[in-house]
Tab-separated table of C-alpha atoms in Angstrom:
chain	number	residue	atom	x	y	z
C	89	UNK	CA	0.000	0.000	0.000
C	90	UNK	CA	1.109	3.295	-1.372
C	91	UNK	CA	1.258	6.700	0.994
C	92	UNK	CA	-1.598	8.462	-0.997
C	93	UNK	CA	-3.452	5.223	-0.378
C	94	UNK	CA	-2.971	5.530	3.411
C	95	UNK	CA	-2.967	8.945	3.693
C	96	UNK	CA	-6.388	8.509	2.135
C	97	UNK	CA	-8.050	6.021	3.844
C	98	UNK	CA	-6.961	7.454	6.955
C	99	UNK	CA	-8.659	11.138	6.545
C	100	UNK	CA	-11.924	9.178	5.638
C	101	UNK	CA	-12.875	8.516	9.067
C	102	UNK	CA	-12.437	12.311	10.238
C	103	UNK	CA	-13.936	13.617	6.876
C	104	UNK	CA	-17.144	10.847	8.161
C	105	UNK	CA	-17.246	12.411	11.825
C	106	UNK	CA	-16.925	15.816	10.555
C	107	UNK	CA	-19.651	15.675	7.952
C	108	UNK	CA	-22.000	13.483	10.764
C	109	UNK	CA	-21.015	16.877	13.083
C	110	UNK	CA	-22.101	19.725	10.481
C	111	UNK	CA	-25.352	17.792	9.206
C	112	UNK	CA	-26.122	17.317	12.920
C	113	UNK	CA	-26.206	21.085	13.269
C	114	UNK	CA	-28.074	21.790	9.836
C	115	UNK	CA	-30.482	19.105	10.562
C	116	UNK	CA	-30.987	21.026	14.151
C	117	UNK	CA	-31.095	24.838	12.463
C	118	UNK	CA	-33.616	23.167	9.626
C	119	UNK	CA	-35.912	22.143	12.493
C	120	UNK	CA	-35.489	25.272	14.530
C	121	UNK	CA	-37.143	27.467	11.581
C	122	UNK	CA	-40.766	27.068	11.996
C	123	UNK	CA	-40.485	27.901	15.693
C	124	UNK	CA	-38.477	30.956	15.146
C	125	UNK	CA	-41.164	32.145	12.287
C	126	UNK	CA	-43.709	32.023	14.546
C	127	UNK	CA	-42.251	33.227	17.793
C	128	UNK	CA	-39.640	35.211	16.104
C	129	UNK	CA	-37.130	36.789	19.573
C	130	UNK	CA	-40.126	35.963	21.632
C	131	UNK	CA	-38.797	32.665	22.311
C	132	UNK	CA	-35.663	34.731	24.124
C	133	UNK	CA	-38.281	36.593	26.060
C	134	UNK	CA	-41.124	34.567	26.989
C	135	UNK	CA	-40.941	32.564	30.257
C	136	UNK	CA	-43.750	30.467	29.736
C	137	UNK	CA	-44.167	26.709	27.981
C	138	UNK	CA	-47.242	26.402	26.911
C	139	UNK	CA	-48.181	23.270	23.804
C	140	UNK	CA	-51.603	23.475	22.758
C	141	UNK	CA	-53.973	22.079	20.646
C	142	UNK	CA	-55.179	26.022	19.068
C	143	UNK	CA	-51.639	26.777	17.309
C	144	UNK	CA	-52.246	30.101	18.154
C	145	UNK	CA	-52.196	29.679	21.744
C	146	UNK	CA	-48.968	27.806	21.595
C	147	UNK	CA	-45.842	29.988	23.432
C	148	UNK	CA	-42.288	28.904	24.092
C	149	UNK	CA	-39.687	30.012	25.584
C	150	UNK	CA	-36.160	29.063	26.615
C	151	UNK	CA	-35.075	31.426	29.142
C	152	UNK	CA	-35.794	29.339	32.288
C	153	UNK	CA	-34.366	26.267	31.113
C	154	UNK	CA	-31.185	27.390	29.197
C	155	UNK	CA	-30.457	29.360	32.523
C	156	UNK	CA	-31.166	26.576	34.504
C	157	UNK	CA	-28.953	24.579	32.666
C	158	UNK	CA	-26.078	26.962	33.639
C	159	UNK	CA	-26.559	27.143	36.948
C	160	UNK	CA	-26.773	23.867	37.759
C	161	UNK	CA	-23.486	23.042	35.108
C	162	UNK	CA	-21.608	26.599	37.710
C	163	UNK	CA	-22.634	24.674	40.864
C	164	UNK	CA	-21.829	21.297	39.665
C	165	UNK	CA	-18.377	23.111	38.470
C	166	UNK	CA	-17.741	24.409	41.960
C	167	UNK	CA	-18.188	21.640	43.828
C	168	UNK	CA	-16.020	19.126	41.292
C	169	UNK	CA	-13.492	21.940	41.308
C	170	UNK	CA	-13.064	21.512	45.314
C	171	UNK	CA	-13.515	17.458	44.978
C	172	UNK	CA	-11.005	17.318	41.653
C	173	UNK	CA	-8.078	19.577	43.152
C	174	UNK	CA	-8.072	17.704	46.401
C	175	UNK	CA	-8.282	14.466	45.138
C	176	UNK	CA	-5.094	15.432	42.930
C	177	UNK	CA	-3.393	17.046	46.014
C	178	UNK	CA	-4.093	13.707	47.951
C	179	UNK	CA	-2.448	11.217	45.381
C	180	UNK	CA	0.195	13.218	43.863
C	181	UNK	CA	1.401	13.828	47.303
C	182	UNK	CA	0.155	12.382	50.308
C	183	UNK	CA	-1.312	8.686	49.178
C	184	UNK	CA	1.584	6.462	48.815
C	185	UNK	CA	3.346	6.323	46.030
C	186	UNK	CA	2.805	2.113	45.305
C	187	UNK	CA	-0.875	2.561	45.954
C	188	UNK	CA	-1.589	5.183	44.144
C	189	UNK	CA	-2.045	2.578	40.583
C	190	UNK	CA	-5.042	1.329	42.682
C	191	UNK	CA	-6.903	4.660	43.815
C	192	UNK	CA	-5.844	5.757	39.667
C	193	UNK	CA	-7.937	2.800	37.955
C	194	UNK	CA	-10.986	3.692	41.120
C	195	UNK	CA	-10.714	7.067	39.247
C	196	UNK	CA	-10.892	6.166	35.557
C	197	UNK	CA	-13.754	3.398	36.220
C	198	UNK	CA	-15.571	6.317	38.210
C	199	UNK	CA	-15.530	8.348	35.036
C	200	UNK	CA	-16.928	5.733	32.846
C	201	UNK	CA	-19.963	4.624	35.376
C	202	UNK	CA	-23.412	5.155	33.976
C	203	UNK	CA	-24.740	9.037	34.131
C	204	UNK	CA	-28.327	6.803	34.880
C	205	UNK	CA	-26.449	4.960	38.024
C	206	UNK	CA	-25.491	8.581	39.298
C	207	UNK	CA	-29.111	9.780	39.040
C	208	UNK	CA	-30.674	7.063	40.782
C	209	UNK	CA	-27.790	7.420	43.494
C	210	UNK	CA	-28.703	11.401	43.705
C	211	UNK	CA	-32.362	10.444	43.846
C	212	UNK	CA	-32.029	7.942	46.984
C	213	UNK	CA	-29.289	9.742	49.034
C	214	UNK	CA	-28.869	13.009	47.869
C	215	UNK	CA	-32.734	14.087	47.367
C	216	UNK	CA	-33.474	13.386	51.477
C	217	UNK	CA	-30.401	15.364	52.391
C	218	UNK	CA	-31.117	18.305	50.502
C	219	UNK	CA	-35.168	18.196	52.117
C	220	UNK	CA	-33.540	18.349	55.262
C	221	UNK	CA	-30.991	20.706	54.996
C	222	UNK	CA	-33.832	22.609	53.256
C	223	UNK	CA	-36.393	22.416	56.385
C	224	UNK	CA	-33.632	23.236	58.664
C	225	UNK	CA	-33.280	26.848	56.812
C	226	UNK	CA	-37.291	27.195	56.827
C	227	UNK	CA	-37.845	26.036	53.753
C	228	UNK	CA	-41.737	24.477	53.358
C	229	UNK	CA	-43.153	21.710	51.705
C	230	UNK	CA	-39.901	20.972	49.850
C	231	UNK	CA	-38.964	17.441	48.414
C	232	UNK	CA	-34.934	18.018	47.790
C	233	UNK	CA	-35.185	18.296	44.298
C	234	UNK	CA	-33.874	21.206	42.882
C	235	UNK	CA	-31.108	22.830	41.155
C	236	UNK	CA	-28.434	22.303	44.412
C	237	UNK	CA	-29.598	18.743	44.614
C	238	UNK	CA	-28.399	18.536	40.263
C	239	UNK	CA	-25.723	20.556	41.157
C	240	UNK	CA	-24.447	18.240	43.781
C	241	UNK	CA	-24.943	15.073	41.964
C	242	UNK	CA	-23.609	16.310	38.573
C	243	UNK	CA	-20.300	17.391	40.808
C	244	UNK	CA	-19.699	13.656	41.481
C	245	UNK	CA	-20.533	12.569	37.925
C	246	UNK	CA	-17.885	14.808	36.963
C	247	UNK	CA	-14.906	14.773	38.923
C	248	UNK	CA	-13.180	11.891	38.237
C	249	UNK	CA	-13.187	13.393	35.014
C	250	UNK	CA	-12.077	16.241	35.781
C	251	UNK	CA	-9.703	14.949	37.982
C	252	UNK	CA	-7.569	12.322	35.441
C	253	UNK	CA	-7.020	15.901	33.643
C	254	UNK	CA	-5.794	17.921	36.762
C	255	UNK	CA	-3.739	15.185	37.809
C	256	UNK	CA	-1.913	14.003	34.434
C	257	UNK	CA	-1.158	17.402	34.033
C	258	UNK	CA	0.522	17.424	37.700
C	259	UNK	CA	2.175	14.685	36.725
C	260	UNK	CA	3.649	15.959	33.578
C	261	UNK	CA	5.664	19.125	35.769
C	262	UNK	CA	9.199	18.409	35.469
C	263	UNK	CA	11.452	16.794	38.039
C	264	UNK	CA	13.765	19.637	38.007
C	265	UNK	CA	11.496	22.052	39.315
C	266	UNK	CA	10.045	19.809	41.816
C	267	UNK	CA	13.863	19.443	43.326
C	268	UNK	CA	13.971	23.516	43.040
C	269	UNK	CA	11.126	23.853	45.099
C	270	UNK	CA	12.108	20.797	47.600
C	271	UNK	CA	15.343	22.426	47.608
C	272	UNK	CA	13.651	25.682	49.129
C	273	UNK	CA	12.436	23.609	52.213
C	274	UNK	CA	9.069	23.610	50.995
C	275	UNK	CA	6.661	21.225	52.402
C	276	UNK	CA	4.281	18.847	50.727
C	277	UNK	CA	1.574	21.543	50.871
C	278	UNK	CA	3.267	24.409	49.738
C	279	UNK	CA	4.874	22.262	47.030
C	280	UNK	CA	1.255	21.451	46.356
C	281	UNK	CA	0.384	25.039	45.938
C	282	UNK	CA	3.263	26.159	44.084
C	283	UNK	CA	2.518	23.552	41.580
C	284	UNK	CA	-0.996	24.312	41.234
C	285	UNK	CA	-0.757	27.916	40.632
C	286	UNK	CA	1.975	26.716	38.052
C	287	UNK	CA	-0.810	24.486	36.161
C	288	UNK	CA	-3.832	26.677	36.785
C	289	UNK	CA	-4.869	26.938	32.947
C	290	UNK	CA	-5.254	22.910	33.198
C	291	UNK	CA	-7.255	23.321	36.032
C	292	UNK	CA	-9.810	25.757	34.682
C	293	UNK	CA	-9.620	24.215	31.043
C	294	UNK	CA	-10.290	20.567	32.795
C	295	UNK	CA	-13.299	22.542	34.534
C	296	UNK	CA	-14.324	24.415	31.090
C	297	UNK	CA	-14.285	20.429	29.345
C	298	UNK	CA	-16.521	19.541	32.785
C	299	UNK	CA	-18.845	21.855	31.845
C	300	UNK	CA	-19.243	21.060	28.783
C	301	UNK	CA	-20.494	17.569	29.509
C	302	UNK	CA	-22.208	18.820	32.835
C	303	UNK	CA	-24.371	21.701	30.881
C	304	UNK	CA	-25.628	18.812	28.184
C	305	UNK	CA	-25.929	15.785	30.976
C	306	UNK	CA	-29.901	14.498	30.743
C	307	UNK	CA	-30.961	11.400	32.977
C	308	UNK	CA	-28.831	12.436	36.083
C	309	UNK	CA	-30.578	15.892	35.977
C	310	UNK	CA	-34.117	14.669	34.940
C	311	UNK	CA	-33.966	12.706	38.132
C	312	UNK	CA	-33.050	14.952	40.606
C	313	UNK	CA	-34.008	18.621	39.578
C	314	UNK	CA	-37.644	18.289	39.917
C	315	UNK	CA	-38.423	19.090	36.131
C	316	UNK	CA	-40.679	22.271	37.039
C	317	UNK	CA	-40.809	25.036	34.368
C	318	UNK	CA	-39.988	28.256	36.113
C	319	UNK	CA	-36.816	30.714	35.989
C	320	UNK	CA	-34.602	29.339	38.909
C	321	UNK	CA	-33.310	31.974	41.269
C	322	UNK	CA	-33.608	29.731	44.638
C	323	UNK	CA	-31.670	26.647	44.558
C	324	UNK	CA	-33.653	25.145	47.222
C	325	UNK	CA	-36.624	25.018	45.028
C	326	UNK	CA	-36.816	22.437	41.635
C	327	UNK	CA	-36.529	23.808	38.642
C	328	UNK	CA	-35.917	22.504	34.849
C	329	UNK	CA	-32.930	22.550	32.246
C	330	UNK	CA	-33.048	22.198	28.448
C	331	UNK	CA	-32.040	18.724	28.636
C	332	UNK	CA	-34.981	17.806	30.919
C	333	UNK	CA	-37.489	19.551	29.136
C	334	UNK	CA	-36.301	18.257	26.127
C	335	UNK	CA	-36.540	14.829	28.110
C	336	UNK	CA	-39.925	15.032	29.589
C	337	UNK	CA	-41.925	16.660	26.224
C	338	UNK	CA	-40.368	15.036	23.385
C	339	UNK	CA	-42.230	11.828	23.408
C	340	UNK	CA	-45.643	14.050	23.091
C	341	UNK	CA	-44.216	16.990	20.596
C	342	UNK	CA	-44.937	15.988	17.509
C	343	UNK	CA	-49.000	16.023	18.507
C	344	UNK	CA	-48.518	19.904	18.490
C	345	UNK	CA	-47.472	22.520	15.845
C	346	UNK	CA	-44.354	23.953	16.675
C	347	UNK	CA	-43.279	22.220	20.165
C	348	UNK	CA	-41.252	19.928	18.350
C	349	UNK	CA	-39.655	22.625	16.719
C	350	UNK	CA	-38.806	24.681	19.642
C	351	UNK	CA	-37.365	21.603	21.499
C	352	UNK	CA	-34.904	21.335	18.717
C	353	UNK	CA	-34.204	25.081	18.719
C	354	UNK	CA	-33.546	24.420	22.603
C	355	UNK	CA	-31.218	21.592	21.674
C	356	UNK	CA	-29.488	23.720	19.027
C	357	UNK	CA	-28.978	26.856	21.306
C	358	UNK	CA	-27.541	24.139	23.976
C	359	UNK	CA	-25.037	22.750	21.555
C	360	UNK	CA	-23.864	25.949	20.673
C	361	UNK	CA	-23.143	26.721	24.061
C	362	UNK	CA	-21.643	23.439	25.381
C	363	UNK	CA	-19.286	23.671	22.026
C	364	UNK	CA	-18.667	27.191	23.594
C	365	UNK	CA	-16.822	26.072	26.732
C	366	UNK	CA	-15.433	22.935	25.372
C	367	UNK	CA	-13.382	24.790	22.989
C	368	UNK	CA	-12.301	27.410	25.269
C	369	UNK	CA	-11.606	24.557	27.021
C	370	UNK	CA	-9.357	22.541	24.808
C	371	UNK	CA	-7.101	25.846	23.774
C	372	UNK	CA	-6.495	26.397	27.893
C	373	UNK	CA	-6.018	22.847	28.291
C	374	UNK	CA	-2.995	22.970	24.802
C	375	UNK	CA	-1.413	25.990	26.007
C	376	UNK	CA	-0.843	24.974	29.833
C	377	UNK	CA	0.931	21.423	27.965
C	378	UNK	CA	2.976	24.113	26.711
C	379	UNK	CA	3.453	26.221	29.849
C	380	UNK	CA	4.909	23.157	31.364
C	381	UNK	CA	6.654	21.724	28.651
C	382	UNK	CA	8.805	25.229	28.952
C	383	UNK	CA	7.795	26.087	25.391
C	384	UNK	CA	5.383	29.831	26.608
């Protein structure tokens, strides 16, 4: 086999996944048009949801959900950012160095574990906490679903994830100026610290990357958030995302005009914004490889 001929049948695969990519987003904007005829930028103001049978009675609108989405994806972002930068301080160096192989694979199975597994987990142990932290603060006929409660959970869903990218990146810092440092009479902690301001674009780009996924996560969220159609400003109280509401009316869209349109408009707007992050992302996550490498 020639190098044309493998040069060639290797770029077919990416040309595939790219082409699969753009007609995913042209099949999405295609869809998205006979909502935006008819509600025009209402669907950026209106903070109702409302599919009915009278096309003309039909409103939608994306506010609520598209900010509920981001705050639960911030929350669940603050939390893994506390779990993730621990965790790395803990293995890198305090766990012992033979058994940290062990606590390593813990964290890569972790990251591969069901999102369905996490929701059901949130649901039976998470949910009751929340309603009682929730009734301690005065809080009324509560049932500890709400945007804290999807916050929470997607925080564990996402930082071993988070983590493996934190803590490779640790890793990577050379030897030399982890003697320098040592050689300062720094201890383990302020080693720690020195290291982790030195990698900080890692640490926000594996955070960006974690909010990427955590903004577009569906069956965790659905289970725990409470799925109720309202602009969240309390996070005590349940609210809805775009991947829930997407979850909960798709099955009964297509018996109304333009709800299956606006659904898809919902889906495109959160693509766009998950695509957002995860680039931002990827270039903080290329140039701190370089930052350590010595190369910026």
């Amino acid at each position: 086999m020639n190098r044309d001929m493998l040069r060639i049948m290797l770029s077919i695969p990416g040309v595939l996944l790219l082409s699969i990519d753009i007609l995913l987003i042209l099949v999405l904007f295609k869809e998205s048009i006979p909502v935006l005829t008819y509600e025009g930028l209402r669907i950026f103001t209106e903070f109702q949801w409302n599919a009915a049978e009278d096309p003309a009675k039909e409103v939608y609108g994306i506010i609520p959900p598209l900010v509920g989405s981001l705050y639960v994806a911030i929350l669940a972002i603050m939390f893994a950012s506390f779990f993730s930068i621990s965790l790395t301080v803990f293995i890198q160096e305090i766990f012992p160095y033979r058994a940290r192989f062990a606590i390593e694979e813990l964290i890569n199975v972790a990251s591969t574990f069901p999102t369905v597994l996490y929701g059901l987990w949130g649901l039976t142990l998470i949910v009751p906490l929340v309603r009682q932290l929730a009734v301690k603060l005065g809080y009324v006929n509560v049932t500890g679903a709400s945007i804290v409660t999807a916050g929470l959970v997607l925080s564990i869903m996402i930082a071993p994830y988070s983590t493996a990218i934190i803590k490779s990146v640790y890793a990577s810092v050379p030897l030399s100026y982890i003697e320098a440092i040592a050689s300062l009479g720094a201890t383990k902690i302020e080693r720690a610290i020195i290291v982790l301001k030195m990698i900080f674009p890692a640490i926000v780009s594996s955070l960006l990357l974690g909010f990427g996924r955590a903004v577009g996560e569906t069956t965790a969220v659905t289970l725990v958030i409470g799925n109720a159609y309202r602009l969240p400003l309390d996070p005590f109280l349940p609210a809805s995302t775009v991947t829930s509401l997407i979850a909960n009316n798709f099955g009964m869209a297509t018996y109304y005009k333009y709800e299956y349109s606006a659904l898809m408009f919902a889906a495109l707007v959160l693509l766009i914004t998950s695509s957002f992050f995860s680039y931002i992302g990827l270039r903080l996550a290329n140039r701190s490889v370089r930052i350590v490498r010595g190369e910026q």
